[in-house]
Amino acid sequence: MRRVPLAPLTLLLALCAGCAPAGTTVRATDPAVAGAKGVGDPLFPTMGNGGYDVRHYGITLSWEPKSNALTGTAEIDARTDRALSSFSLDFHGMDVTGATVDGTPAAVSRRGDELRLTPGRPLAADAPFTAVVSYRGTPLTITDSDGAKEGWLLSPDGAVALGEPNGSMAWFPGNHHPSDKAAYDLSVSVPEGLTAVSNGELGKQETSGGRTVFAWRTAEPMASYLATVAIGRFRLDRGGAGKVPQTVAVHTAQAAHAAKVPARVAAVTDWGARLFGPFPFSSTGAVVGSGPLTKYALETQTRPFFNHAPDELLLVHEITHQWFGDSVTPRTWQDMWLNEGFATYGEWLWEEQHGGPSTARSFDEYYALDRHDEIWSFPPANPPSAAHISDDPVYYRGAMALQRLRETIGDTAFFTVLRTWATEHRHGNVRTTDFTALCEKVSGKDLRALFDTWLYRPGKP
């Protein structure tokens, strides 16, 4: 994403009494407990939920444009990591009409954005289970004081669901923290004439009775904030000229402006594969919408979303995210620089290799900024609060840290680090310490002073 202000989150102030905190060691003989509200994220302590790991979401949606009414069913296949008497899902707005756990009705309670399910009998430790939640209503758009939006957003002829950091809870219940990635099957029914676009591959498109169902599958693990649905008058361009299969969805209102997007997606994806290693997903692509946001882009997995036809560098930024952020995902939001610093450096690399300024020159331009500039307001690996995870230091000082690393260890070791990082942690979750340890292992150098200066120390280095 390119520096989009955060939407507000409904955050509970404390973990519930009696809930087992995430990360607690559990013995086979431990009694069943209520799953924790939150996974203990340093910046969003009540985001996500403890006690289980989701393996797959099966989401079925039906949307009515005139009333903006959404009817949905979420089938959640998960596995407990402790015996659970109940567990929570993150869900914002809409009405729950029913819930089951392993086919048996479950008791439902709600408090704010926490939806708690209590099955008829406790769930055993280290055991699979399936929760099904049915819901309906008007999905909500969340707007912060700066006007930034996430959740379910209306467009002139449809809607788009976008969710960083956790707006996805506005359209389906789940464990909405990036540390719990899962596969997805998403089926969307819309009036005939509209197209519903999502992540992954289109498996089915059927029209009957004036409605069309689009079924999309994402087989590789995905963080929920990267899930998307875009509904409108889109044209699907499937195939592409690159080495990776692709689907580019372009809104008819943007057709003339976005004519080069399919070819650019192919070129940038192939370029990234040469530099960072094999593309981490079975397909690539893009969604070019037409409203409701301006100058907005998000690295939604396999198919980045752009509100208008993107320029070349914006496309490079979001496709670079497919390696860094989407496949290799931070374990907590504190390490957001592992997303944005890398994607920004991807822009610098593209310019360097395509007739633009060198990465060293890009570094110098930012380093020349006055010491009171926002870029020096905090170190990129230690944002002071959740409100700052999309600020300048995360993007530009994060990219500068990578340039200083490159200058210190040399090109051979640096690009080995990038490829190894993307390969060894493919589809996984990581911390900054994982990256710094890899850099020292590959280079054979003690890099503690470098990383302390550029990632953790306040002020202009």
PDB file of C-alpha atoms in Angstrom, residues 69-346:
ATOM      1  CA  ALA A  69     -27.767  -5.628   1.378  1.00  0.00           C
ATOM      2  CA  LEU A  70     -25.258  -8.418   1.882  1.00  0.00           C
ATOM      3  CA  THR A  71     -26.142 -11.981   2.847  1.00  0.00           C
ATOM      4  CA  GLY A  72     -23.249 -14.220   3.780  1.00  0.00           C
ATOM      5  CA  THR A  73     -22.126 -17.534   5.165  1.00  0.00           C
ATOM      6  CA  ALA A  74     -18.602 -18.101   6.431  1.00  0.00           C
ATOM      7  CA  GLU A  75     -17.429 -21.682   6.884  1.00  0.00           C
ATOM      8  CA  ILE A  76     -14.223 -21.631   8.904  1.00  0.00           C
ATOM      9  CA  ASP A  77     -12.035 -24.727   9.110  1.00  0.00           C
ATOM     10  CA  ALA A  78      -9.579 -24.405  11.969  1.00  0.00           C
ATOM     11  CA  ARG A  79      -7.526 -26.347  14.500  1.00  0.00           C
ATOM     12  CA  THR A  80      -7.374 -25.711  18.222  1.00  0.00           C
ATOM     13  CA  ASP A  81      -4.069 -25.219  19.987  1.00  0.00           C
ATOM     14  CA  ARG A  82      -5.707 -25.788  23.393  1.00  0.00           C
ATOM     15  CA  ALA A  83      -8.989 -27.154  24.744  1.00  0.00           C
ATOM     16  CA  LEU A  84     -11.610 -24.444  24.228  1.00  0.00           C
ATOM     17  CA  SER A  85     -14.906 -23.868  25.973  1.00  0.00           C
ATOM     18  CA  SER A  86     -15.551 -20.945  23.581  1.00  0.00           C
ATOM     19  CA  PHE A  87     -13.674 -18.835  21.043  1.00  0.00           C
ATOM     20  CA  SER A  88     -13.939 -15.450  19.378  1.00  0.00           C
ATOM     21  CA  LEU A  89     -14.117 -14.187  15.817  1.00  0.00           C
ATOM     22  CA  ASP A  90     -13.625 -10.583  14.694  1.00  0.00           C
ATOM     23  CA  PHE A  91     -16.792  -9.232  13.058  1.00  0.00           C
ATOM     24  CA  HIS A  92     -17.896  -5.633  12.535  1.00  0.00           C
ATOM     25  CA  GLY A  93     -21.554  -4.769  12.003  1.00  0.00           C
ATOM     26  CA  MET A  94     -24.288  -6.846  10.299  1.00  0.00           C
ATOM     27  CA  ASP A  95     -26.550  -9.321  12.073  1.00  0.00           C
ATOM     28  CA  VAL A  96     -25.627 -12.922  12.838  1.00  0.00           C
ATOM     29  CA  THR A  97     -28.554 -15.182  11.944  1.00  0.00           C
ATOM     30  CA  GLY A  98     -27.088 -18.472  13.085  1.00  0.00           C
ATOM     31  CA  ALA A  99     -23.920 -20.360  13.984  1.00  0.00           C
ATOM     32  CA  THR A 100     -22.813 -23.954  14.331  1.00  0.00           C
ATOM     33  CA  VAL A 101     -19.643 -25.678  15.453  1.00  0.00           C
ATOM     34  CA  ASP A 102     -19.064 -29.118  13.940  1.00  0.00           C
ATOM     35  CA  GLY A 103     -22.658 -29.166  12.762  1.00  0.00           C
ATOM     36  CA  THR A 104     -24.216 -28.445  16.161  1.00  0.00           C
ATOM     37  CA  PRO A 105     -25.818 -25.094  17.034  1.00  0.00           C
ATOM     38  CA  ALA A 106     -23.517 -22.809  19.003  1.00  0.00           C
ATOM     39  CA  ALA A 107     -24.458 -20.031  21.409  1.00  0.00           C
ATOM     40  CA  VAL A 108     -23.634 -16.568  20.061  1.00  0.00           C
ATOM     41  CA  SER A 109     -22.734 -13.426  21.985  1.00  0.00           C
ATOM     42  CA  ARG A 110     -21.389 -10.103  20.756  1.00  0.00           C
ATOM     43  CA  ARG A 111     -19.547  -7.208  22.308  1.00  0.00           C
ATOM     44  CA  GLY A 112     -18.276  -4.562  19.947  1.00  0.00           C
ATOM     45  CA  ASP A 113     -16.309  -6.283  17.172  1.00  0.00           C
ATOM     46  CA  GLU A 114     -15.983  -9.531  19.131  1.00  0.00           C
ATOM     47  CA  LEU A 115     -18.255 -12.393  18.115  1.00  0.00           C
ATOM     48  CA  ARG A 116     -17.989 -15.259  20.616  1.00  0.00           C
ATOM     49  CA  LEU A 117     -19.179 -18.778  19.828  1.00  0.00           C
ATOM     50  CA  THR A 118     -19.780 -21.319  22.568  1.00  0.00           C
ATOM     51  CA  PRO A 119     -20.185 -24.860  21.216  1.00  0.00           C
ATOM     52  CA  GLY A 120     -22.459 -27.410  22.845  1.00  0.00           C
ATOM     53  CA  ARG A 121     -19.407 -29.251  24.185  1.00  0.00           C
ATOM     54  CA  PRO A 122     -15.800 -28.070  24.640  1.00  0.00           C
ATOM     55  CA  LEU A 123     -13.361 -28.495  21.775  1.00  0.00           C
ATOM     56  CA  ALA A 124     -10.424 -30.789  22.434  1.00  0.00           C
ATOM     57  CA  ALA A 125      -6.851 -29.542  22.226  1.00  0.00           C
ATOM     58  CA  ASP A 126      -5.011 -29.931  18.921  1.00  0.00           C
ATOM     59  CA  ALA A 127      -8.180 -30.971  17.104  1.00  0.00           C
ATOM     60  CA  PRO A 128      -9.823 -29.796  13.879  1.00  0.00           C
ATOM     61  CA  PHE A 129     -13.216 -28.100  13.984  1.00  0.00           C
ATOM     62  CA  THR A 130     -15.543 -26.281  11.591  1.00  0.00           C
ATOM     63  CA  ALA A 131     -17.506 -23.178  12.535  1.00  0.00           C
ATOM     64  CA  VAL A 132     -20.254 -21.873  10.245  1.00  0.00           C
ATOM     65  CA  VAL A 133     -21.645 -18.368  10.735  1.00  0.00           C
ATOM     66  CA  SER A 134     -24.591 -16.996   8.743  1.00  0.00           C
ATOM     67  CA  TYR A 135     -25.156 -13.246   8.619  1.00  0.00           C
ATOM     68  CA  ARG A 136     -26.931 -10.457   6.768  1.00  0.00           C
ATOM     69  CA  GLY A 137     -27.373  -6.710   6.765  1.00  0.00           C
ATOM     70  CA  THR A 138     -25.694  -3.607   5.414  1.00  0.00           C
ATOM     71  CA  PRO A 139     -21.909  -3.972   5.494  1.00  0.00           C
ATOM     72  CA  LEU A 140     -20.232  -0.942   6.988  1.00  0.00           C
ATOM     73  CA  THR A 141     -17.613   1.477   5.770  1.00  0.00           C
ATOM     74  CA  ILE A 142     -15.191   2.632   8.444  1.00  0.00           C
ATOM     75  CA  THR A 143     -13.958   6.220   8.094  1.00  0.00           C
ATOM     76  CA  ASP A 144     -11.302   7.927  10.209  1.00  0.00           C
ATOM     77  CA  SER A 145     -10.849  11.620  10.963  1.00  0.00           C
ATOM     78  CA  ASP A 146      -8.672  12.072   7.864  1.00  0.00           C
ATOM     79  CA  GLY A 147     -11.272  10.565   5.570  1.00  0.00           C
ATOM     80  CA  ALA A 148      -9.451   7.271   4.969  1.00  0.00           C
ATOM     81  CA  LYS A 149     -11.789   4.337   4.461  1.00  0.00           C
ATOM     82  CA  GLU A 150     -11.748   0.576   4.676  1.00  0.00           C
ATOM     83  CA  GLY A 151     -14.281  -2.214   4.950  1.00  0.00           C
ATOM     84  CA  TRP A 152     -17.145  -2.348   2.430  1.00  0.00           C
ATOM     85  CA  LEU A 153     -17.008   0.679   0.119  1.00  0.00           C
ATOM     86  CA  LEU A 154     -19.644   1.621  -2.446  1.00  0.00           C
ATOM     87  CA  SER A 155     -18.647   2.615  -5.977  1.00  0.00           C
ATOM     88  CA  PRO A 156     -20.761   4.222  -8.730  1.00  0.00           C
ATOM     89  CA  ASP A 157     -21.986   0.853 -10.013  1.00  0.00           C
ATOM     90  CA  GLY A 158     -20.891  -1.623  -7.366  1.00  0.00           C
ATOM     91  CA  ALA A 159     -18.712  -2.031  -4.293  1.00  0.00           C
ATOM     92  CA  VAL A 160     -15.210  -2.963  -3.230  1.00  0.00           C
ATOM     93  CA  ALA A 161     -14.047  -4.634  -0.017  1.00  0.00           C
ATOM     94  CA  LEU A 162     -10.618  -3.524   1.202  1.00  0.00           C
ATOM     95  CA  GLY A 163      -9.177  -4.192   4.587  1.00  0.00           C
ATOM     96  CA  GLU A 164      -5.793  -2.956   5.847  1.00  0.00           C
ATOM     97  CA  PRO A 165      -5.272  -3.399   8.730  1.00  0.00           C
ATOM     98  CA  ASN A 166      -8.505  -5.287   9.534  1.00  0.00           C
ATOM     99  CA  GLY A 167     -11.392  -3.897   7.495  1.00  0.00           C
ATOM    100  CA  SER A 168     -12.108  -7.408   6.252  1.00  0.00           C
ATOM    101  CA  MET A 169     -14.063  -7.986   9.459  1.00  0.00           C
ATOM    102  CA  ALA A 170     -16.722  -5.695   7.944  1.00  0.00           C
ATOM    103  CA  TRP A 171     -17.719  -8.368   5.418  1.00  0.00           C
ATOM    104  CA  PHE A 172     -16.835 -11.731   6.949  1.00  0.00           C
ATOM    105  CA  PRO A 173     -16.134 -13.041  10.460  1.00  0.00           C
ATOM    106  CA  GLY A 174     -12.696 -14.485  11.054  1.00  0.00           C
ATOM    107  CA  ASN A 175      -9.387 -14.344  12.853  1.00  0.00           C
ATOM    108  CA  HIS A 176      -8.353 -10.978  11.442  1.00  0.00           C
ATOM    109  CA  HIS A 177      -4.678 -10.787  12.309  1.00  0.00           C
ATOM    110  CA  PRO A 178      -1.868 -11.335   9.766  1.00  0.00           C
ATOM    111  CA  SER A 179      -0.279 -14.070  11.889  1.00  0.00           C
ATOM    112  CA  ASP A 180      -3.181 -16.400  11.019  1.00  0.00           C
ATOM    113  CA  LYS A 181      -3.070 -16.999   7.263  1.00  0.00           C
ATOM    114  CA  ALA A 182      -5.419 -19.388   5.468  1.00  0.00           C
ATOM    115  CA  ALA A 183      -6.626 -20.586   2.077  1.00  0.00           C
ATOM    116  CA  TYR A 184      -9.884 -19.139   0.703  1.00  0.00           C
ATOM    117  CA  ASP A 185     -12.822 -20.149  -1.446  1.00  0.00           C
ATOM    118  CA  LEU A 186     -15.054 -17.161  -2.150  1.00  0.00           C
ATOM    119  CA  SER A 187     -18.357 -17.325  -4.035  1.00  0.00           C
ATOM    120  CA  VAL A 188     -20.217 -14.094  -4.860  1.00  0.00           C
ATOM    121  CA  SER A 189     -23.686 -13.788  -6.393  1.00  0.00           C
ATOM    122  CA  VAL A 190     -24.457 -10.466  -8.117  1.00  0.00           C
ATOM    123  CA  PRO A 191     -27.079  -9.221 -10.596  1.00  0.00           C
ATOM    124  CA  GLU A 192     -26.435 -10.272 -14.184  1.00  0.00           C
ATOM    125  CA  GLY A 193     -24.286  -7.698 -15.960  1.00  0.00           C
ATOM    126  CA  LEU A 194     -22.002  -7.090 -12.990  1.00  0.00           C
ATOM    127  CA  THR A 195     -18.724  -8.903 -12.365  1.00  0.00           C
ATOM    128  CA  ALA A 196     -17.352  -9.948  -8.964  1.00  0.00           C
ATOM    129  CA  VAL A 197     -13.555 -10.099  -8.819  1.00  0.00           C
ATOM    130  CA  SER A 198     -11.518 -11.571  -5.979  1.00  0.00           C
ATOM    131  CA  ASN A 199      -8.124 -13.118  -5.229  1.00  0.00           C
ATOM    132  CA  GLY A 200      -6.702 -16.233  -6.826  1.00  0.00           C
ATOM    133  CA  GLU A 201      -8.219 -18.062  -9.769  1.00  0.00           C
ATOM    134  CA  LEU A 202     -11.736 -17.954 -11.173  1.00  0.00           C
ATOM    135  CA  GLY A 203     -13.109 -21.480 -10.917  1.00  0.00           C
ATOM    136  CA  LYS A 204     -16.736 -20.938 -11.910  1.00  0.00           C
ATOM    137  CA  GLN A 205     -18.917 -18.321 -13.557  1.00  0.00           C
ATOM    138  CA  GLU A 206     -22.596 -19.260 -13.913  1.00  0.00           C
ATOM    139  CA  THR A 207     -25.634 -17.137 -14.789  1.00  0.00           C
ATOM    140  CA  SER A 208     -29.172 -18.182 -13.931  1.00  0.00           C
ATOM    141  CA  GLY A 209     -32.368 -16.339 -13.044  1.00  0.00           C
ATOM    142  CA  GLY A 210     -30.900 -12.919 -13.630  1.00  0.00           C
ATOM    143  CA  ARG A 211     -27.892 -13.426 -11.360  1.00  0.00           C
ATOM    144  CA  THR A 212     -24.314 -14.508 -11.905  1.00  0.00           C
ATOM    145  CA  VAL A 213     -22.172 -16.435  -9.437  1.00  0.00           C
ATOM    146  CA  PHE A 214     -18.407 -15.969  -9.509  1.00  0.00           C
ATOM    147  CA  ALA A 215     -16.371 -18.523  -7.554  1.00  0.00           C
ATOM    148  CA  TRP A 216     -12.722 -17.669  -6.788  1.00  0.00           C
ATOM    149  CA  ARG A 217     -10.113 -19.870  -5.097  1.00  0.00           C
ATOM    150  CA  THR A 218      -6.922 -18.843  -3.306  1.00  0.00           C
ATOM    151  CA  ALA A 219      -5.003 -22.021  -2.536  1.00  0.00           C
ATOM    152  CA  GLU A 220      -1.947 -20.358  -0.985  1.00  0.00           C
ATOM    153  CA  PRO A 221      -2.141 -18.965   2.570  1.00  0.00           C
ATOM    154  CA  MET A 222      -3.398 -15.383   2.740  1.00  0.00           C
ATOM    155  CA  ALA A 223      -3.717 -12.855   5.554  1.00  0.00           C
ATOM    156  CA  SER A 224      -7.290 -11.624   5.815  1.00  0.00           C
ATOM    157  CA  TYR A 225      -6.370  -7.980   5.224  1.00  0.00           C
ATOM    158  CA  LEU A 226      -5.248  -9.010   1.731  1.00  0.00           C
ATOM    159  CA  ALA A 227      -8.628 -10.514   0.801  1.00  0.00           C
ATOM    160  CA  THR A 228     -10.786  -8.459  -1.547  1.00  0.00           C
ATOM    161  CA  VAL A 229     -14.001  -8.397  -3.528  1.00  0.00           C
ATOM    162  CA  ALA A 230     -14.581  -5.828  -6.279  1.00  0.00           C
ATOM    163  CA  ILE A 231     -18.031  -5.677  -7.872  1.00  0.00           C
ATOM    164  CA  GLY A 232     -18.842  -3.577 -10.916  1.00  0.00           C
ATOM    165  CA  ARG A 233     -18.729  -3.479 -14.688  1.00  0.00           C
ATOM    166  CA  PHE A 234     -15.325  -5.062 -15.084  1.00  0.00           C
ATOM    167  CA  ARG A 235     -13.745  -6.691 -18.101  1.00  0.00           C
ATOM    168  CA  LEU A 236     -11.491  -9.648 -17.313  1.00  0.00           C
ATOM    169  CA  ASP A 237      -8.268  -9.890 -19.291  1.00  0.00           C
ATOM    170  CA  ARG A 238      -7.013 -13.416 -18.657  1.00  0.00           C
ATOM    171  CA  GLY A 239      -3.764 -14.919 -19.887  1.00  0.00           C
ATOM    172  CA  GLY A 240      -1.119 -12.234 -20.314  1.00  0.00           C
ATOM    173  CA  ALA A 241       2.249 -12.174 -22.034  1.00  0.00           C
ATOM    174  CA  GLY A 242       4.370 -13.054 -19.011  1.00  0.00           C
ATOM    175  CA  LYS A 243       5.578 -16.337 -17.578  1.00  0.00           C
ATOM    176  CA  VAL A 244       2.988 -16.336 -14.770  1.00  0.00           C
ATOM    177  CA  PRO A 245      -0.749 -16.762 -15.550  1.00  0.00           C
ATOM    178  CA  GLN A 246      -2.603 -13.540 -14.865  1.00  0.00           C
ATOM    179  CA  THR A 247      -6.048 -12.003 -14.609  1.00  0.00           C
ATOM    180  CA  VAL A 248      -6.424  -8.241 -14.890  1.00  0.00           C
ATOM    181  CA  ALA A 249      -9.853  -6.788 -14.162  1.00  0.00           C
ATOM    182  CA  VAL A 250     -10.415  -3.308 -15.590  1.00  0.00           C
ATOM    183  CA  HIS A 251     -13.531  -1.268 -14.968  1.00  0.00           C
ATOM    184  CA  THR A 252     -15.110  -0.194 -18.234  1.00  0.00           C
ATOM    185  CA  ALA A 253     -14.795   3.462 -17.204  1.00  0.00           C
ATOM    186  CA  GLN A 254     -11.006   3.022 -17.025  1.00  0.00           C
ATOM    187  CA  ALA A 255     -10.551   0.945 -20.191  1.00  0.00           C
ATOM    188  CA  ALA A 256      -8.814   3.656 -22.211  1.00  0.00           C
ATOM    189  CA  HIS A 257      -6.522   4.737 -19.358  1.00  0.00           C
ATOM    190  CA  ALA A 258      -5.621   1.183 -18.338  1.00  0.00           C
ATOM    191  CA  ALA A 259      -4.859  -0.247 -21.786  1.00  0.00           C
ATOM    192  CA  LYS A 260      -1.185  -0.840 -20.861  1.00  0.00           C
ATOM    193  CA  VAL A 261      -1.861  -2.403 -17.458  1.00  0.00           C
ATOM    194  CA  PRO A 262      -2.004  -6.094 -18.540  1.00  0.00           C
ATOM    195  CA  ALA A 263       1.347  -5.860 -20.342  1.00  0.00           C
ATOM    196  CA  ARG A 264       2.905  -3.946 -17.447  1.00  0.00           C
ATOM    197  CA  VAL A 265       1.679  -6.512 -14.916  1.00  0.00           C
ATOM    198  CA  ALA A 266       3.376  -9.256 -16.932  1.00  0.00           C
ATOM    199  CA  ALA A 267       6.602  -7.285 -17.303  1.00  0.00           C
ATOM    200  CA  VAL A 268       6.845  -6.295 -13.644  1.00  0.00           C
ATOM    201  CA  THR A 269       5.972  -9.802 -12.412  1.00  0.00           C
ATOM    202  CA  ASP A 270       8.668 -11.351 -14.600  1.00  0.00           C
ATOM    203  CA  TRP A 271      11.166  -8.680 -13.507  1.00  0.00           C
ATOM    204  CA  GLY A 272      10.432  -9.405  -9.854  1.00  0.00           C
ATOM    205  CA  ALA A 273      10.863 -13.143 -10.401  1.00  0.00           C
ATOM    206  CA  ARG A 274      14.319 -12.577 -11.867  1.00  0.00           C
ATOM    207  CA  LEU A 275      15.329 -10.382  -8.942  1.00  0.00           C
ATOM    208  CA  PHE A 276      13.547 -11.882  -5.920  1.00  0.00           C
ATOM    209  CA  GLY A 277      13.015 -15.493  -6.970  1.00  0.00           C
ATOM    210  CA  PRO A 278       9.993 -17.373  -8.334  1.00  0.00           C
ATOM    211  CA  PHE A 279       6.642 -15.611  -8.112  1.00  0.00           C
ATOM    212  CA  PRO A 280       5.101 -16.955  -4.887  1.00  0.00           C
ATOM    213  CA  PHE A 281       1.546 -17.501  -6.168  1.00  0.00           C
ATOM    214  CA  SER A 282      -0.114 -19.455  -8.952  1.00  0.00           C
ATOM    215  CA  SER A 283      -1.295 -16.295 -10.699  1.00  0.00           C
ATOM    216  CA  THR A 284      -0.736 -12.539 -10.810  1.00  0.00           C
ATOM    217  CA  GLY A 285      -2.861  -9.639 -11.933  1.00  0.00           C
ATOM    218  CA  ALA A 286      -4.543  -6.391 -10.918  1.00  0.00           C
ATOM    219  CA  VAL A 287      -7.937  -4.772 -10.358  1.00  0.00           C
ATOM    220  CA  VAL A 288      -8.438  -1.294 -11.789  1.00  0.00           C
ATOM    221  CA  GLY A 289     -11.606   0.202 -10.357  1.00  0.00           C
ATOM    222  CA  SER A 290     -13.496   3.452 -10.781  1.00  0.00           C
ATOM    223  CA  GLY A 291     -14.204   4.977  -7.366  1.00  0.00           C
ATOM    224  CA  PRO A 292     -14.913   5.434  -4.533  1.00  0.00           C
ATOM    225  CA  LEU A 293     -11.337   6.232  -3.475  1.00  0.00           C
ATOM    226  CA  THR A 294      -8.769   8.495  -5.084  1.00  0.00           C
ATOM    227  CA  LYS A 295      -5.059   7.767  -5.394  1.00  0.00           C
ATOM    228  CA  TYR A 296      -5.497   4.518  -3.528  1.00  0.00           C
ATOM    229  CA  ALA A 297      -3.740   1.204  -3.995  1.00  0.00           C
ATOM    230  CA  LEU A 298      -3.540  -1.937  -1.871  1.00  0.00           C
ATOM    231  CA  GLU A 299      -1.476  -5.091  -2.388  1.00  0.00           C
ATOM    232  CA  THR A 300      -4.444  -7.466  -2.262  1.00  0.00           C
ATOM    233  CA  GLN A 301      -2.965 -10.911  -2.823  1.00  0.00           C
ATOM    234  CA  THR A 302      -2.391 -11.985  -6.457  1.00  0.00           C
ATOM    235  CA  ARG A 303      -4.493  -9.043  -7.652  1.00  0.00           C
ATOM    236  CA  PRO A 304      -3.498  -5.604  -6.284  1.00  0.00           C
ATOM    237  CA  PHE A 305      -6.333  -3.093  -6.246  1.00  0.00           C
ATOM    238  CA  PHE A 306      -5.966   0.345  -7.857  1.00  0.00           C
ATOM    239  CA  ASN A 307      -8.783   2.841  -7.788  1.00  0.00           C
ATOM    240  CA  HIS A 308      -7.630   4.321 -11.105  1.00  0.00           C
ATOM    241  CA  ALA A 309      -5.175   3.186 -13.781  1.00  0.00           C
ATOM    242  CA  PRO A 310      -1.808   3.028 -11.973  1.00  0.00           C
ATOM    243  CA  ASP A 311       1.401   4.595 -13.138  1.00  0.00           C
ATOM    244  CA  GLU A 312       4.391   2.325 -13.614  1.00  0.00           C
ATOM    245  CA  LEU A 313       6.008   2.857 -10.205  1.00  0.00           C
ATOM    246  CA  LEU A 314       2.787   2.334  -8.277  1.00  0.00           C
ATOM    247  CA  LEU A 315       2.308  -0.961 -10.098  1.00  0.00           C
ATOM    248  CA  VAL A 316       5.903  -1.937  -9.258  1.00  0.00           C
ATOM    249  CA  HIS A 317       5.297  -1.107  -5.588  1.00  0.00           C
ATOM    250  CA  GLU A 318       2.195  -3.276  -5.249  1.00  0.00           C
ATOM    251  CA  ILE A 319       3.560  -6.224  -7.222  1.00  0.00           C
ATOM    252  CA  THR A 320       6.785  -6.153  -5.192  1.00  0.00           C
ATOM    253  CA  HIS A 321       4.494  -6.612  -2.196  1.00  0.00           C
ATOM    254  CA  GLN A 322       3.465 -10.013  -3.550  1.00  0.00           C
ATOM    255  CA  TRP A 323       6.856 -11.285  -2.361  1.00  0.00           C
ATOM    256  CA  PHE A 324       7.331  -8.897   0.555  1.00  0.00           C
ATOM    257  CA  GLY A 325       4.176  -8.541   2.629  1.00  0.00           C
ATOM    258  CA  ASP A 326       1.819 -11.001   0.940  1.00  0.00           C
ATOM    259  CA  SER A 327       3.903 -14.187   0.770  1.00  0.00           C
ATOM    260  CA  VAL A 328       6.392 -13.193   3.491  1.00  0.00           C
ATOM    261  CA  THR A 329       4.113 -11.512   6.023  1.00  0.00           C
ATOM    262  CA  PRO A 330       5.055  -9.761   9.285  1.00  0.00           C
ATOM    263  CA  ARG A 331       3.985 -11.644  12.397  1.00  0.00           C
ATOM    264  CA  THR A 332       2.904  -8.365  14.004  1.00  0.00           C
ATOM    265  CA  TRP A 333       2.056  -4.892  12.696  1.00  0.00           C
ATOM    266  CA  GLN A 334       5.112  -3.498  14.455  1.00  0.00           C
ATOM    267  CA  ASP A 335       7.218  -4.879  11.598  1.00  0.00           C
ATOM    268  CA  MET A 336       5.244  -3.128   8.853  1.00  0.00           C
ATOM    269  CA  TRP A 337       8.528  -1.840   7.398  1.00  0.00           C
ATOM    270  CA  LEU A 338       9.149  -5.388   6.135  1.00  0.00           C
ATOM    271  CA  ASN A 339       6.194  -4.684   3.821  1.00  0.00           C
ATOM    272  CA  GLU A 340       6.569  -1.045   2.898  1.00  0.00           C
ATOM    273  CA  GLY A 341      10.302  -0.514   3.105  1.00  0.00           C
ATOM    274  CA  PHE A 342      10.821  -3.455   0.742  1.00  0.00           C
ATOM    275  CA  ALA A 343       8.111  -2.350  -1.705  1.00  0.00           C
ATOM    276  CA  THR A 344       9.519   1.192  -1.757  1.00  0.00           C
ATOM    277  CA  TYR A 345      12.989  -0.195  -2.408  1.00  0.00           C
ATOM    278  CA  GLY A 346      11.440  -2.232  -5.221  1.00  0.00           C
TER     279      GLY A 346
END
